[in-house]
PDB file of C-alpha atoms in Angstrom:
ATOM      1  CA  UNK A   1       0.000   0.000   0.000  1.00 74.00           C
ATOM      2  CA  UNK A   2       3.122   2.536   0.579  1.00 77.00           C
ATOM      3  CA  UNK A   3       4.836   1.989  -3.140  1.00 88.00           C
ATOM      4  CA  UNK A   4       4.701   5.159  -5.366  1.00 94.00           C
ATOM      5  CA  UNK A   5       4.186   8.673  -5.207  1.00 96.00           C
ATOM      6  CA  UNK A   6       1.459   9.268  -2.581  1.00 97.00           C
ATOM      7  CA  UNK A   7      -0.834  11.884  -4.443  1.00 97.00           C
ATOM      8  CA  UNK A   8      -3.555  12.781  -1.589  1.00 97.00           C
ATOM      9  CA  UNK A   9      -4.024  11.415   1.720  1.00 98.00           C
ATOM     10  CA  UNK A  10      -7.516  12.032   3.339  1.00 97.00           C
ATOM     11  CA  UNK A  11      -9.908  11.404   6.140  1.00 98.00           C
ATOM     12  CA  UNK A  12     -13.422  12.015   4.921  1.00 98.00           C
ATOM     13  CA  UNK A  13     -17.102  11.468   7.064  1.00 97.00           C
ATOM     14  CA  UNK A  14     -18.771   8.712   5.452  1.00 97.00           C
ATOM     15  CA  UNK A  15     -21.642  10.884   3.923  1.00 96.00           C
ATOM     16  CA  UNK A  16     -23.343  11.987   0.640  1.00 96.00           C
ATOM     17  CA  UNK A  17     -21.812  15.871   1.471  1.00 97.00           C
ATOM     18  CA  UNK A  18     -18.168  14.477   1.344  1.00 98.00           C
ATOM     19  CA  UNK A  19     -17.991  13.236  -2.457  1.00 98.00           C
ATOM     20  CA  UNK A  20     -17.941  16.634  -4.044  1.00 98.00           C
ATOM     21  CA  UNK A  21     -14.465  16.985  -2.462  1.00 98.00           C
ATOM     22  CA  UNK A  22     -13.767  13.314  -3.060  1.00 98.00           C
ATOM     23  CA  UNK A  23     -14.400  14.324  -6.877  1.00 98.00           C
ATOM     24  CA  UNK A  24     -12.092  17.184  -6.627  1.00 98.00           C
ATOM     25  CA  UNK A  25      -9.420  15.402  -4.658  1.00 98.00           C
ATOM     26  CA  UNK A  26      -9.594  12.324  -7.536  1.00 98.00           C
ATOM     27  CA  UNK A  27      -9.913  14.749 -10.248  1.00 98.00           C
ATOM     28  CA  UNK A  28      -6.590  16.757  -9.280  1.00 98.00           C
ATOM     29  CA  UNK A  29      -4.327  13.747  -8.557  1.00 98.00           C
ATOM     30  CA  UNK A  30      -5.750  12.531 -12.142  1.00 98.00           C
ATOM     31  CA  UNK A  31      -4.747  15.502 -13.826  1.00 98.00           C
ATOM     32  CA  UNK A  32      -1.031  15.742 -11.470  1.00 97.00           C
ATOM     33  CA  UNK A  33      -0.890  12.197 -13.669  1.00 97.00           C
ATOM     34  CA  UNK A  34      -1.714  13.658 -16.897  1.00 97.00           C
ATOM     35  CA  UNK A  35      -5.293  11.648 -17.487  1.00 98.00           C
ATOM     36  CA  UNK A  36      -7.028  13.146 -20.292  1.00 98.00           C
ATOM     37  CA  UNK A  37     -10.351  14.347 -19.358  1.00 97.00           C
ATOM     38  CA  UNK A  38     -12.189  11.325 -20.095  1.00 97.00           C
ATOM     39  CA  UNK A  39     -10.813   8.571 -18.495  1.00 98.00           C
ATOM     40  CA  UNK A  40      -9.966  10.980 -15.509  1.00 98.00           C
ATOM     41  CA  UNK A  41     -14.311  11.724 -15.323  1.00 98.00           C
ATOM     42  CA  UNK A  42     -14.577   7.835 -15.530  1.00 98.00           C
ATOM     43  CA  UNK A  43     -11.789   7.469 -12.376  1.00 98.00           C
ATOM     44  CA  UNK A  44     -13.709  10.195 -10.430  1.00 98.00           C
ATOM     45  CA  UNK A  45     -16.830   8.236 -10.818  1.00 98.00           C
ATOM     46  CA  UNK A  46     -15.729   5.129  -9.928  1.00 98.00           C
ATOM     47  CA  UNK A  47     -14.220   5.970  -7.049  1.00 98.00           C
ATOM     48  CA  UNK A  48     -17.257   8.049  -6.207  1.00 98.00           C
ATOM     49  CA  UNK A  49     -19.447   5.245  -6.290  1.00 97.00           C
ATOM     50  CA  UNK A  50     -16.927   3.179  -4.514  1.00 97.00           C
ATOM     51  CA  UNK A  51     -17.378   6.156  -1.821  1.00 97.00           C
ATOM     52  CA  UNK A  52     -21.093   5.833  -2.206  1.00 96.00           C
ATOM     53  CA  UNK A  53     -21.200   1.541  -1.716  1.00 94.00           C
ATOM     54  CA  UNK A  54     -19.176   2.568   1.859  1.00 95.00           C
ATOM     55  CA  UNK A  55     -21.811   4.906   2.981  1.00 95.00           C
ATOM     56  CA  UNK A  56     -24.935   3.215   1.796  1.00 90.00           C
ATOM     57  CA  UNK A  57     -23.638  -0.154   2.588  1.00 86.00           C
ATOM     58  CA  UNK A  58     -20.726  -0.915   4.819  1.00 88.00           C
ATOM     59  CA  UNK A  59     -22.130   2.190   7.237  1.00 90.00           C
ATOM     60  CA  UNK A  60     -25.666   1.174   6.274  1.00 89.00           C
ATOM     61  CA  UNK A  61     -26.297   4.717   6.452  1.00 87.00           C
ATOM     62  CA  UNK A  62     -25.199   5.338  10.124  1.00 89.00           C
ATOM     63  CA  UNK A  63     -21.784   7.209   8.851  1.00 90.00           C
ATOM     64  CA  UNK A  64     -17.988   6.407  10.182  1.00 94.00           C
ATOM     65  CA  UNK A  65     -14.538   7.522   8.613  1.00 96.00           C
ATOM     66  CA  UNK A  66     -13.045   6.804   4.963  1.00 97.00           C
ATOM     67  CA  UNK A  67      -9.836   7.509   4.226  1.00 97.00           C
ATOM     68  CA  UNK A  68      -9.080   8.275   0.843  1.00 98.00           C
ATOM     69  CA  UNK A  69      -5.180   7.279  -0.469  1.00 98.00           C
ATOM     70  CA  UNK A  70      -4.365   8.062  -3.439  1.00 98.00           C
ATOM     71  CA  UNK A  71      -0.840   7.167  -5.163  1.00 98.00           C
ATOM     72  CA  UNK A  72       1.087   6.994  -8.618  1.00 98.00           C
ATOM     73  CA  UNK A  73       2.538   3.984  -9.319  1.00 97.00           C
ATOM     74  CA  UNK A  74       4.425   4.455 -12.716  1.00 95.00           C
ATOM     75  CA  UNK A  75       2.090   4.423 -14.990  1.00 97.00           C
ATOM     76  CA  UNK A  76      -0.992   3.304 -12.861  1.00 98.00           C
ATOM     77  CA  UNK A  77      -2.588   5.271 -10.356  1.00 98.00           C
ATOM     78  CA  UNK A  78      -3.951   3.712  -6.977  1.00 98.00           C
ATOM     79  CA  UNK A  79      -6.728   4.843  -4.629  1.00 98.00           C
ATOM     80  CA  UNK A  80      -7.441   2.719  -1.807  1.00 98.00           C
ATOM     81  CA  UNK A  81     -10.445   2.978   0.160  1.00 98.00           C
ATOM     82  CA  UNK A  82     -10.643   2.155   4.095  1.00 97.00           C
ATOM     83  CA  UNK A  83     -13.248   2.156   6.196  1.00 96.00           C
ATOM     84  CA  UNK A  84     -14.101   0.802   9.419  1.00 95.00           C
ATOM     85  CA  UNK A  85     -17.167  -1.396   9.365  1.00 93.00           C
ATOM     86  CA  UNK A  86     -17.902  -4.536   9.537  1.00 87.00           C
ATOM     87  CA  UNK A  87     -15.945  -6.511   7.135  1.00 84.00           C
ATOM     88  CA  UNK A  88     -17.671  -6.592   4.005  1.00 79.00           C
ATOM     89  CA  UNK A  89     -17.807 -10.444   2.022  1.00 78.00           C
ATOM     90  CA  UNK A  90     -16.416  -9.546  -1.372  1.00 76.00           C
ATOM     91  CA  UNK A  91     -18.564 -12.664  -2.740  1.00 75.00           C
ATOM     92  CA  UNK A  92     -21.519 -11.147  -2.360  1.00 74.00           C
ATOM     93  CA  UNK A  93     -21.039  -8.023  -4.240  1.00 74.00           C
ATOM     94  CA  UNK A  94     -21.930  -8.354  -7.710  1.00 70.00           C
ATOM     95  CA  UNK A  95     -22.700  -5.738 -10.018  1.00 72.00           C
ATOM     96  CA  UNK A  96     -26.206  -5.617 -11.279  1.00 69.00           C
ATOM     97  CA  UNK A  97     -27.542  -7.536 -14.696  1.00 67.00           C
ATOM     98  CA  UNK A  98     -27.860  -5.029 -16.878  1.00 71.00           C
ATOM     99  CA  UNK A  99     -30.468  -6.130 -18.944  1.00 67.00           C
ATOM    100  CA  UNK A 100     -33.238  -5.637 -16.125  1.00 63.00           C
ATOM    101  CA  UNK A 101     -34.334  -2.218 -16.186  1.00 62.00           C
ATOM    102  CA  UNK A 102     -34.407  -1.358 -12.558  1.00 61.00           C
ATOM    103  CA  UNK A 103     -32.957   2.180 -10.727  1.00 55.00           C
ATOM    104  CA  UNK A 104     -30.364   0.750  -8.894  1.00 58.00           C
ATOM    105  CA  UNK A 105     -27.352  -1.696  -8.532  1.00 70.00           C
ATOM    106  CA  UNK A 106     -25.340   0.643 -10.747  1.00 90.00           C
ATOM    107  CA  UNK A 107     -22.322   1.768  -8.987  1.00 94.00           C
ATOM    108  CA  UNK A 108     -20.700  -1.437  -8.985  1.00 92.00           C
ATOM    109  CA  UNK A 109     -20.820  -1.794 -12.408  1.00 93.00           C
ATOM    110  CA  UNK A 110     -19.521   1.205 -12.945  1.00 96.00           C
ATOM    111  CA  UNK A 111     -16.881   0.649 -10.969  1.00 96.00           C
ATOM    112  CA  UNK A 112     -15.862  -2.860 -12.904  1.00 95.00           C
ATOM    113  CA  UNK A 113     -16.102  -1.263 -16.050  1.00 96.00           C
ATOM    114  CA  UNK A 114     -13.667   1.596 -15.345  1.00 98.00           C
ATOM    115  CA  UNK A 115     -10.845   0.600 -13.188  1.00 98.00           C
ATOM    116  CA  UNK A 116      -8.190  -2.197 -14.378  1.00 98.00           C
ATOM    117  CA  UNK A 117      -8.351  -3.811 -11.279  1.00 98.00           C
ATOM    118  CA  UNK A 118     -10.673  -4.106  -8.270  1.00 97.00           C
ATOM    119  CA  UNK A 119      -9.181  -5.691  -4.826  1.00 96.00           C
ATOM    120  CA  UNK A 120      -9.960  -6.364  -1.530  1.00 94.00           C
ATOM    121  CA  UNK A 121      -7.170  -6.232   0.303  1.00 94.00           C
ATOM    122  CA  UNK A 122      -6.842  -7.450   4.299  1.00 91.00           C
ATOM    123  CA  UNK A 123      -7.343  -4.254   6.285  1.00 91.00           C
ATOM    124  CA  UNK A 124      -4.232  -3.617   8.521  1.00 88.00           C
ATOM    125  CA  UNK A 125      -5.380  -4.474  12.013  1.00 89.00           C
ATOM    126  CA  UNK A 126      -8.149  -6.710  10.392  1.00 86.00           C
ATOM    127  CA  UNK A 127     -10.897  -3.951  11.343  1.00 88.00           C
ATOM    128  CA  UNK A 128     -13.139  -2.857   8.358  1.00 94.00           C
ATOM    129  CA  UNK A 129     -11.878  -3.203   4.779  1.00 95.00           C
ATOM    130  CA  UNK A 130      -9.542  -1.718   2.024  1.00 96.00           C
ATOM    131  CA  UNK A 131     -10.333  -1.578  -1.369  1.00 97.00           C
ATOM    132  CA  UNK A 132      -7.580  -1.356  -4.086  1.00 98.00           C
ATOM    133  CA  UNK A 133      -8.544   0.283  -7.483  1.00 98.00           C
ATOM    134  CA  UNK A 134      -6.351   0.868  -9.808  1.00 98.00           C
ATOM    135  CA  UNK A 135      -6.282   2.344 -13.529  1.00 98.00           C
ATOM    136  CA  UNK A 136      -3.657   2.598 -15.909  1.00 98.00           C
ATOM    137  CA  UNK A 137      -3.026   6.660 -16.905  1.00 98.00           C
ATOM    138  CA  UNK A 138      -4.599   7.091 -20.001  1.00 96.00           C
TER     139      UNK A 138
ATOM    140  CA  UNK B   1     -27.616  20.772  -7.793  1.00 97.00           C
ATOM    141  CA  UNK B   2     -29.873  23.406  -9.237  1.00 98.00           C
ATOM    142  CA  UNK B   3     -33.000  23.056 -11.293  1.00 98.00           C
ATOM    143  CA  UNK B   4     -35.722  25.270 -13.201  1.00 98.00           C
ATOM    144  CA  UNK B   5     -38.798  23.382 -14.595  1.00 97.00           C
ATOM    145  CA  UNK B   6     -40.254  25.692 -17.677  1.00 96.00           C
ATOM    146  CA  UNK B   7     -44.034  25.123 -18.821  1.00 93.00           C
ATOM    147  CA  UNK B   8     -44.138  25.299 -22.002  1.00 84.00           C
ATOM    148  CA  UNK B   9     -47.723  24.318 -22.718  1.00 84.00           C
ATOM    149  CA  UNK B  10     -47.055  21.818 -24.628  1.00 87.00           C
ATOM    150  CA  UNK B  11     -44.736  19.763 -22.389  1.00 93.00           C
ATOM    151  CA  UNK B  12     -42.938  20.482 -19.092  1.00 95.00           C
ATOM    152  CA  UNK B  13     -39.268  20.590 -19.224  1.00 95.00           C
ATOM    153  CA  UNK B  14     -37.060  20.153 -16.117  1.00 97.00           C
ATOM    154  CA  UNK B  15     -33.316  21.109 -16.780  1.00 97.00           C
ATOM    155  CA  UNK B  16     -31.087  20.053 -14.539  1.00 98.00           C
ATOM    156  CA  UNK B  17     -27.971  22.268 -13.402  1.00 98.00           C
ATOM    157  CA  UNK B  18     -24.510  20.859 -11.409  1.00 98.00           C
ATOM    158  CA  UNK B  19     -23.779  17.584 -10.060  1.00 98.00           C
ATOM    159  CA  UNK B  20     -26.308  14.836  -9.676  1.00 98.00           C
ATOM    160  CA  UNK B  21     -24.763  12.888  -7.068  1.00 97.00           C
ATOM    161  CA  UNK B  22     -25.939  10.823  -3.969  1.00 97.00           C
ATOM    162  CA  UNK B  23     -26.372  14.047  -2.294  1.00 97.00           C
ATOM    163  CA  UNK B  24     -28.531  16.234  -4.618  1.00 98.00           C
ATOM    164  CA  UNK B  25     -30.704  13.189  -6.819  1.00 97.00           C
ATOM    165  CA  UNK B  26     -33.227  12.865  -4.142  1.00 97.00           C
ATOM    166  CA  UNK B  27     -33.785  16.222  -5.011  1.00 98.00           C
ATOM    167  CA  UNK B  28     -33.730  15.292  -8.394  1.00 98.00           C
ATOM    168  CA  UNK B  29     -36.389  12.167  -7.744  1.00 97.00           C
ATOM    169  CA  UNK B  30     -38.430  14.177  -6.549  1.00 98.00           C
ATOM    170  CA  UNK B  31     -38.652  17.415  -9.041  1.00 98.00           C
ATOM    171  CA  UNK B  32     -39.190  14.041 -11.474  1.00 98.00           C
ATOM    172  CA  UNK B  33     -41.771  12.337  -9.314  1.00 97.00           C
ATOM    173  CA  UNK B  34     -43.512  15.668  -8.513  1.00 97.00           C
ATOM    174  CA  UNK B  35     -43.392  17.094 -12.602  1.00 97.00           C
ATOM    175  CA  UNK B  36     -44.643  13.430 -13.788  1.00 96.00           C
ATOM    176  CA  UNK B  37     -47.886  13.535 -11.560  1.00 95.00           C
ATOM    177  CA  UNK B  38     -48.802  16.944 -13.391  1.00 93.00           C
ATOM    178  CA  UNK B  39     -49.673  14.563 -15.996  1.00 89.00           C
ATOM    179  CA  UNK B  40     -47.812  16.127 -18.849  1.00 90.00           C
ATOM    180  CA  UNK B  41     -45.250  15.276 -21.340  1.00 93.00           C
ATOM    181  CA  UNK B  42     -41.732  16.092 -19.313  1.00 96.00           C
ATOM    182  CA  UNK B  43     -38.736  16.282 -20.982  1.00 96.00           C
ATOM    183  CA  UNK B  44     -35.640  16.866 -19.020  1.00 97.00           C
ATOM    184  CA  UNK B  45     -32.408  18.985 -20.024  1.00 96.00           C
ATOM    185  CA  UNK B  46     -29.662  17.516 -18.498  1.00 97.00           C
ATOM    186  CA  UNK B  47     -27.164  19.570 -21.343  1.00 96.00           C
ATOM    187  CA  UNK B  48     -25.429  21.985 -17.928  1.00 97.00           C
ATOM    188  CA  UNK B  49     -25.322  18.653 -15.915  1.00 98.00           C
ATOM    189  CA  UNK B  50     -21.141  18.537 -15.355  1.00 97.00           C
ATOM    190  CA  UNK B  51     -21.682  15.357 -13.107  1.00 98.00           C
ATOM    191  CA  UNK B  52     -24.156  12.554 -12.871  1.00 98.00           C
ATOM    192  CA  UNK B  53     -23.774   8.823 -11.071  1.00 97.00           C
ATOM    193  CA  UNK B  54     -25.680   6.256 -10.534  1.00 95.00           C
ATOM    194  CA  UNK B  55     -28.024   7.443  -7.686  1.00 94.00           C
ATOM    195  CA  UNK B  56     -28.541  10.176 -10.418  1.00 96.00           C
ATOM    196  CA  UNK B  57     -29.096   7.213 -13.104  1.00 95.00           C
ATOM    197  CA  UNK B  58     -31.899   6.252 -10.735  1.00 93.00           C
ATOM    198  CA  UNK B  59     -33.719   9.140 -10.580  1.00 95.00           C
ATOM    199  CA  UNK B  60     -33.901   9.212 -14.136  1.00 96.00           C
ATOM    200  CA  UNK B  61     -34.874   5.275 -14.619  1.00 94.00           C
ATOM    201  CA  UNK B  62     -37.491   5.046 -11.746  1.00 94.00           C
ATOM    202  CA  UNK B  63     -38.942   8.867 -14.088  1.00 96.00           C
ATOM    203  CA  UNK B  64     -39.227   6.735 -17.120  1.00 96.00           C
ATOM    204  CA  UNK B  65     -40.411   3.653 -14.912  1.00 94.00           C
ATOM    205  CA  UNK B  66     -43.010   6.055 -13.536  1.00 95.00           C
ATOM    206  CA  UNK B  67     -44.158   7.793 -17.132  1.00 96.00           C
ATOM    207  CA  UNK B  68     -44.507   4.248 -18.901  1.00 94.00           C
ATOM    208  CA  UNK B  69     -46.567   3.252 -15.943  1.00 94.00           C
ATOM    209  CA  UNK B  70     -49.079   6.185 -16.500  1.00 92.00           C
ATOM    210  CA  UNK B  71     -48.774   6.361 -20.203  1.00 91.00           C
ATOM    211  CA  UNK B  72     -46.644   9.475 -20.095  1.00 91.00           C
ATOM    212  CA  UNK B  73     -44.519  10.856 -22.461  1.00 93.00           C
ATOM    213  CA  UNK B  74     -40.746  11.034 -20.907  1.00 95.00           C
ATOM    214  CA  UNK B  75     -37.260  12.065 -22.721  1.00 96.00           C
ATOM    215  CA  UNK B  76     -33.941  13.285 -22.519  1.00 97.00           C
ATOM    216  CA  UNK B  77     -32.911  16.556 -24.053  1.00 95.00           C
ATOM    217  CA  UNK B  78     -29.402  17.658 -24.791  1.00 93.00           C
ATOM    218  CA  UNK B  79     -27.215  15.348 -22.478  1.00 95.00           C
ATOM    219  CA  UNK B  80     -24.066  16.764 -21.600  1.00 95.00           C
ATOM    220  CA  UNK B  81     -21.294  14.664 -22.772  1.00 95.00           C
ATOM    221  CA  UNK B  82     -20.642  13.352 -18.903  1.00 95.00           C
ATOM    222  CA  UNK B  83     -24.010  12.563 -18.873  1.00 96.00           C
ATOM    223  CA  UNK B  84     -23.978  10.389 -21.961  1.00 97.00           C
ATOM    224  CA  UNK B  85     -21.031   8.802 -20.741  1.00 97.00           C
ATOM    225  CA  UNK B  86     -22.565   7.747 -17.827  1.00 97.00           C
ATOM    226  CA  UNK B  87     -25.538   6.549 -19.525  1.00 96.00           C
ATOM    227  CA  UNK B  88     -23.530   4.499 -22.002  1.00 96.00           C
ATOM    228  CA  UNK B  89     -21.537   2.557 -18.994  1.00 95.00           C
ATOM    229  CA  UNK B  90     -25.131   1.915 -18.186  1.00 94.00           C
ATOM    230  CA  UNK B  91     -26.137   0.589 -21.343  1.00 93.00           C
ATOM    231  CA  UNK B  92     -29.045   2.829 -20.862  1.00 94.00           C
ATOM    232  CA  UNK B  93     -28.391   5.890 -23.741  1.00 93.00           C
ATOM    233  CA  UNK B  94     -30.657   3.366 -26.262  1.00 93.00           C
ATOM    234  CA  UNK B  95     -33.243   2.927 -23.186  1.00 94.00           C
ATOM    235  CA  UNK B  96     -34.422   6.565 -22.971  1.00 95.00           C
ATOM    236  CA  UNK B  97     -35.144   8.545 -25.830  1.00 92.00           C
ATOM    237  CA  UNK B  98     -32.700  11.146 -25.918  1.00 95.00           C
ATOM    238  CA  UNK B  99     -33.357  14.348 -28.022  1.00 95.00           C
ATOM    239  CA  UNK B 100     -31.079  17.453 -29.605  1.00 92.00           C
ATOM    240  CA  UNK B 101     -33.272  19.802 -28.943  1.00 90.00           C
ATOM    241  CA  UNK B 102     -37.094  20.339 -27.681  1.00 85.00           C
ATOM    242  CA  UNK B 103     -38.265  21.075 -30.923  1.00 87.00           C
ATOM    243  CA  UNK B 104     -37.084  17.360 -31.552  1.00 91.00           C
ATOM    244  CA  UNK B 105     -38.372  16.127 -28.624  1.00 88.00           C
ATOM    245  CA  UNK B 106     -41.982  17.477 -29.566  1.00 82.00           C
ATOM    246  CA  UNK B 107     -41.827  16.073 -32.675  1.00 83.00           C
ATOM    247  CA  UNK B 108     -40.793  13.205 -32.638  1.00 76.00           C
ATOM    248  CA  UNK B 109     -43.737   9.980 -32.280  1.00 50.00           C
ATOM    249  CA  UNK B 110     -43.760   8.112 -29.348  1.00 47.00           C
TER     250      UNK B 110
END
């Protein structure tokens, strides 16, 4: 979790008011990387909804802490996310079918379909969980 | 998140202003929810929308849920390029009918 550059380093309250600042946070490490302004919307939004999954769902709602890293690692860049609920069973999240029109089960999707890679990684101290998404810089 | 709905006596039109994010679309649902039940042809501008995810998504989908429902007309009109991008990853920008301008919208059959 400590290789690279370390871009942005952040302690956010788990709520709907804190991803406008997650955006910008995402969006200026993207552009210290040189993303074009495509793929760096497409990073912002996945990590938003990654942000949004830890509210709704490992919070439930209830709010907690997220800490937002974000690093360069040659020609990828990193953002892990950590929270502090209860630990979260990577089986059972599955991104929606998206041939069944219904309004939600997006974000995960999303999130698949942008980044290069999507981990779980053990949580240091084994308390909540840490998500690893990475994209190449494009 | 702002927004302005505009009665144009043919059709309602909602435009949408900002970012549609988990914070403002349950604003959004509900300008949707509360402009369907007028019982008029809505159209919504999403063309200054500079961010939308999928909670926005969802306000939009559970408009056009509502409007086939009731037999109302429902459409997009002039989607900001994030917006269509969004709505592609969704496989969604051949699900709602998405129109250039009002005049279009208005025209065009059902």
């Amino acid at each position: 979790m400590s290789d690279g550059q370390l871009l942005a380093e952040d302690r956010f309250p788990a709520e709907a008011s804190s991803l406008a600042l997650i955006r910008e946070r995402v969006r200026k490490a993207a552009d210290t990387c040189g993303f074009a302004p495509a793929p760096r919307e497409d990073l912002v939004l996945a990590v938003d909804e990654a942000c949004q999954n830890v509210i709704r769902h490992a919070y439930g709602g209830r709010g907690g802490d997220l800490v937002l890293t974000i690093r360069r690692q040659e020609d990828t860049i990193v953002v892990f996310l950590r929270d502090y609920a209860k630990p979260v069973d990577p089986a059972t999240i599955r991104p929606r079918d998206l041939g069944d029109l219904r309004p939600g089960g997006l974000g995960t999707h999303f999130i698949n379909e942008v980044m290069d890679e999507v981990t779980f990684l053990p949580p240091p101290g084994g308390r909540g969980n840490l998500l690893r998404l990475a994209k190449r810089i494009e | 998140m702002k927004h302005q709905i505009t009665d144009n006596e043919t059709a309602l039109v909602v435009a949408f202003e900002g970012d549609v994010d988990l914070a403002s679309s349950p604003e959004a649902r509900k300008v949707l929810l509360d402009c369907l039940g007028r019982k008029r042809p809505v159209f919504v501008d999403l063309s200054r929308v500079k961010y939308i995810d999928s909670s926005g998504v969802a306000a939009l989908v559970e408009a056009l849920q509502t409007a086939r429902k009731g037999g109302a007309r429902f459409g997009l009109v002039a989607v900001s390029d994030a917006t269509l991008r969004v709505l592609q990853l969704a496989r969604l920008d051949r699900v709602f009918a998405i129109h250039t301008t009002l005049a279009d919208a208005l025209a065009a059959a059902d």
